[in-house]
Tab-separated table of C-alpha atoms and ligand atoms in Angstrom:
chain	number	residue	atom	x	y	z
A	1	MET	CA	0.000	0.000	0.000
A	2	LYS	CA	2.640	2.513	-1.076
A	3	SER	CA	0.189	5.173	-2.107
A	4	TYR	CA	-1.507	5.325	1.321
A	5	PRO	CA	-0.275	7.220	4.371
A	6	HIS	CA	1.949	4.886	6.387
A	7	HIS	CA	-0.126	4.816	9.613
A	8	PHE	CA	-3.358	4.407	7.693
A	9	ALA	CA	-1.924	1.433	5.819
A	10	LYS	CA	-0.848	-0.103	9.121
A	11	LEU	CA	-4.332	0.346	10.573
A	12	VAL	CA	-5.893	-1.364	7.551
A	13	GLU	CA	-3.445	-4.240	7.937
A	14	SER	CA	-4.311	-4.624	11.627
A	15	LEU	CA	-8.046	-4.554	11.012
A	16	GLU	CA	-7.707	-7.138	8.267
A	17	LYS	CA	-6.450	-9.600	10.863
A	18	LEU	CA	-9.781	-9.501	12.720
A	19	PRO	CA	-12.260	-12.367	12.267
A	20	SER	CA	-14.693	-11.879	9.384
A	21	ILE	CA	-13.043	-8.628	8.228
A	22	GLY	CA	-11.861	-8.651	4.638
A	23	ARG	CA	-9.774	-6.090	2.802
A	24	LYS	CA	-12.719	-3.891	1.775
A	25	SER	CA	-14.249	-3.793	5.247
A	26	ALA	CA	-10.836	-3.051	6.763
A	27	MET	CA	-10.434	-0.059	4.458
A	28	ARG	CA	-13.921	1.218	5.271
A	29	LEU	CA	-13.386	0.830	9.014
A	30	ALA	CA	-9.939	2.418	8.929
A	31	TYR	CA	-11.296	5.416	7.029
A	32	PHE	CA	-14.186	5.782	9.470
A	33	LEU	CA	-12.007	5.447	12.560
A	34	ALA	CA	-9.007	7.445	11.504
A	35	TYR	CA	-10.693	10.222	9.595
A	36	GLU	CA	-14.470	10.433	9.887
A	37	ASP	CA	-15.107	9.851	13.593
A	38	LYS	CA	-11.958	10.312	15.595
A	39	PHE	CA	-13.827	10.590	18.888
A	40	SER	CA	-15.450	7.154	18.508
A	41	ALA	CA	-12.104	5.804	17.387
A	42	LEU	CA	-10.419	6.944	20.602
A	43	GLN	CA	-13.282	5.540	22.679
A	44	ILE	CA	-12.954	2.194	20.910
A	45	ALA	CA	-9.187	2.205	21.378
A	46	HIS	CA	-9.665	2.888	25.090
A	47	SER	CA	-12.298	0.138	25.430
A	48	ILE	CA	-10.042	-2.386	23.723
A	49	GLU	CA	-7.123	-1.464	25.962
A	50	THR	CA	-9.246	-1.743	29.116
A	51	CYS	CA	-10.727	-5.095	28.069
A	52	VAL	CA	-7.314	-6.514	27.237
A	53	GLN	CA	-6.036	-5.464	30.660
A	54	GLU	CA	-9.080	-6.354	32.757
A	55	LEU	CA	-10.613	-9.505	31.314
A	56	ARG	CA	-9.629	-12.835	32.762
A	57	THR	CA	-11.014	-16.322	33.297
A	58	CYS	CA	-13.677	-16.810	35.985
A	59	GLU	CA	-12.352	-19.146	38.663
A	60	SER	CA	-15.714	-20.840	39.070
A	61	CYS	CA	-17.072	-21.373	35.538
A	62	ASN	CA	-14.071	-20.690	33.250
A	63	GLY	CA	-16.111	-17.990	31.541
A	64	ILE	CA	-14.941	-14.418	31.036
A	65	SER	CA	-14.875	-12.118	34.033
A	66	GLU	CA	-13.347	-8.933	35.350
A	67	GLY	CA	-12.732	-10.184	38.862
A	68	HIS	CA	-12.086	-13.600	40.385
A	69	TYR	CA	-15.690	-14.551	39.595
A	70	CYS	CA	-17.980	-13.465	36.768
A	71	GLU	CA	-21.303	-11.640	37.155
A	72	ILE	CA	-23.263	-14.803	36.399
A	73	CYS	CA	-21.518	-16.884	39.056
A	74	LEU	CA	-22.031	-14.073	41.576
A	75	ASP	CA	-25.732	-13.655	40.761
A	76	GLU	CA	-27.685	-15.342	43.548
A	77	ASN	CA	-30.959	-15.064	41.631
A	78	ARG	CA	-29.743	-17.487	39.007
A	79	ASP	CA	-30.533	-20.442	41.187
A	80	ASN	CA	-32.926	-22.549	39.084
A	81	GLY	CA	-30.735	-25.633	39.417
A	82	GLU	CA	-29.661	-25.686	35.768
A	83	LEU	CA	-26.032	-25.842	34.694
A	84	CYS	CA	-25.242	-25.256	31.039
A	85	ILE	CA	-22.043	-26.815	29.717
A	86	VAL	CA	-20.465	-24.942	26.809
A	87	ALA	CA	-17.233	-25.500	24.911
A	88	ASN	CA	-16.180	-21.893	24.680
A	89	PRO	CA	-16.496	-18.786	26.896
A	90	ARG	CA	-18.024	-16.827	24.024
A	91	ASP	CA	-20.893	-19.345	23.836
A	92	ILE	CA	-22.006	-17.979	27.219
A	93	PHE	CA	-22.462	-14.550	25.628
A	94	LEU	CA	-24.422	-16.091	22.745
A	95	ILE	CA	-26.872	-17.791	25.109
A	96	GLU	CA	-27.059	-14.725	27.382
A	97	GLU	CA	-28.031	-12.592	24.375
A	98	GLY	CA	-31.176	-14.716	24.124
A	99	GLY	CA	-32.060	-13.715	27.681
A	100	GLU	CA	-34.003	-16.917	28.392
A	101	PHE	CA	-31.568	-19.044	30.328
A	102	ASN	CA	-31.468	-18.352	34.057
A	103	GLY	CA	-29.030	-20.951	35.347
A	104	LYS	CA	-25.271	-21.127	35.629
A	105	TYR	CA	-22.565	-22.118	33.150
A	106	PHE	CA	-19.439	-24.187	33.050
A	107	VAL	CA	-16.924	-24.059	30.197
A	108	ILE	CA	-15.241	-27.305	29.164
A	109	LYS	CA	-12.836	-26.980	26.255
A	110	ASP	CA	-12.121	-30.726	26.081
A	111	ILE	CA	-11.831	-33.801	28.277
A	112	GLU	CA	-8.046	-33.413	28.595
A	113	THR	CA	-8.202	-30.005	30.258
A	114	LEU	CA	-11.376	-30.660	32.258
A	115	ASN	CA	-11.097	-30.125	36.009
A	116	LEU	CA	-13.661	-32.682	37.146
A	117	LYS	CA	-13.245	-31.819	40.835
A	118	ALA	CA	-14.060	-28.163	40.134
A	119	LEU	CA	-17.126	-29.161	38.130
A	120	GLU	CA	-18.356	-31.485	40.881
A	121	GLN	CA	-17.810	-28.772	43.445
A	122	LYS	CA	-19.817	-26.290	41.402
A	123	ILE	CA	-22.688	-28.769	40.934
A	124	ILE	CA	-22.885	-29.363	44.684
A	125	GLN	CA	-22.412	-25.717	45.693
A	126	GLU	CA	-25.024	-24.415	43.258
A	127	LYS	CA	-27.474	-27.257	44.043
A	128	ILE	CA	-27.603	-28.237	40.370
A	129	VAL	CA	-30.293	-30.731	39.354
A	130	GLU	CA	-30.018	-30.582	35.558
A	131	VAL	CA	-26.900	-30.447	33.410
A	132	ILE	CA	-27.579	-29.118	29.908
A	133	PHE	CA	-24.979	-29.679	27.212
A	134	ALA	CA	-24.989	-26.758	24.788
A	135	LEU	CA	-22.313	-28.181	22.521
A	136	SER	CA	-22.315	-28.319	18.758
A	137	PRO	CA	-22.842	-31.947	17.730
A	138	SER	CA	-19.598	-33.814	17.037
A	139	LEU	CA	-17.888	-37.038	18.035
A	140	GLY	CA	-15.880	-35.082	20.590
A	141	SER	CA	-18.950	-33.629	22.271
A	142	ASP	CA	-20.710	-37.009	22.255
A	143	SER	CA	-17.813	-38.629	24.069
A	144	LEU	CA	-17.637	-35.723	26.524
A	145	ILE	CA	-21.343	-36.194	27.331
A	146	LEU	CA	-20.887	-39.948	27.884
A	147	PHE	CA	-17.794	-39.335	29.998
A	148	LEU	CA	-19.514	-36.790	32.248
A	149	GLU	CA	-22.701	-38.823	32.609
A	150	ASP	CA	-20.533	-41.656	33.846
A	151	LYS	CA	-18.377	-39.550	36.171
A	152	LEU	CA	-21.278	-37.590	37.658
A	153	THR	CA	-23.773	-40.408	37.962
A	154	HIS	CA	-23.438	-40.496	41.772
A	155	LEU	CA	-24.861	-36.955	41.990
A	156	GLY	CA	-28.285	-38.055	40.708
A	157	LEU	CA	-28.533	-35.386	38.012
A	158	GLN	CA	-30.732	-35.095	34.977
A	159	PHE	CA	-28.765	-34.699	31.738
A	160	SER	CA	-30.005	-33.071	28.562
A	161	LYS	CA	-28.587	-31.582	25.407
A	162	ILE	CA	-29.738	-28.848	23.094
A	163	ALA	CA	-31.900	-30.187	20.305
A	164	GLN	CA	-32.889	-29.218	16.784
A	165	GLY	CA	-31.372	-26.505	14.707
A	166	VAL	CA	-27.811	-27.278	15.582
A	167	PRO	CA	-26.150	-29.012	12.637
A	168	THR	CA	-23.205	-31.345	13.144
A	169	GLY	CA	-19.806	-29.685	13.226
A	170	VAL	CA	-21.149	-26.121	13.164
A	171	SER	CA	-19.966	-23.854	15.965
A	172	LEU	CA	-22.688	-22.292	18.126
A	173	GLU	CA	-21.430	-18.914	17.001
A	174	ASN	CA	-22.751	-19.576	13.507
A	175	ILE	CA	-26.252	-20.440	14.596
A	176	ASP	CA	-28.824	-17.680	14.638
A	177	GLN	CA	-30.183	-16.587	17.995
A	178	LEU	CA	-33.678	-17.950	17.441
A	179	SER	CA	-32.421	-21.416	16.481
A	180	LEU	CA	-30.154	-21.461	19.516
A	181	LEU	CA	-33.016	-20.470	21.814
A	182	ARG	CA	-35.294	-23.116	20.304
A	183	ALA	CA	-32.548	-25.691	20.662
A	184	LEU	CA	-32.164	-24.769	24.318
A	185	GLN	CA	-35.898	-24.811	25.015
A	186	SER	CA	-36.555	-28.095	23.239
A	187	ARG	CA	-33.612	-29.879	24.767
A	188	ILE	CA	-33.683	-33.638	24.925
A	189	LYS	CA	-32.766	-36.051	27.667
A	190	VAL	CA	-29.520	-37.933	27.256
B	1	LIG	ZN1	-18.253	-17.545	36.333
């Protein structure tokens, strides 16, 4: 990009690295931020810096939080006995956007990194009666469900998983909000 101002070219390059941003969008965003709305640009820059510094992993659910524990784990009104298992912290945000789920969450990336003791502790502490697997269908998630059903059987829980609308191998992120909500509402016993 020899014909562009140096800093502008660098900004375009940086924006291009973001998920789902192509060259054209990067140019449009860079122009907007650097030239059209400098105030918003500085606000965004500040927000990004603060988030990068402040966000960490919740010690109870492995979700995203600003302190030791996230807002959801600290919320005493979310005590309906449901625990939603997701594969990724951002899946919590996706389900929260729907505004229908009023239980707690627990993030399990895979069986290898799972802290079973911590999960058991959370189930007991939060008086969980139903564990809902909100995982995109795959062999990996099927074996995780079987593994946990086996390991947690002594706690007398009900297990279910999100139902229709979630195609095999597709990340929850790529499912529209309505389908995700329906899948959560019409969950099936496992
Ligand atoms: Zn948490």
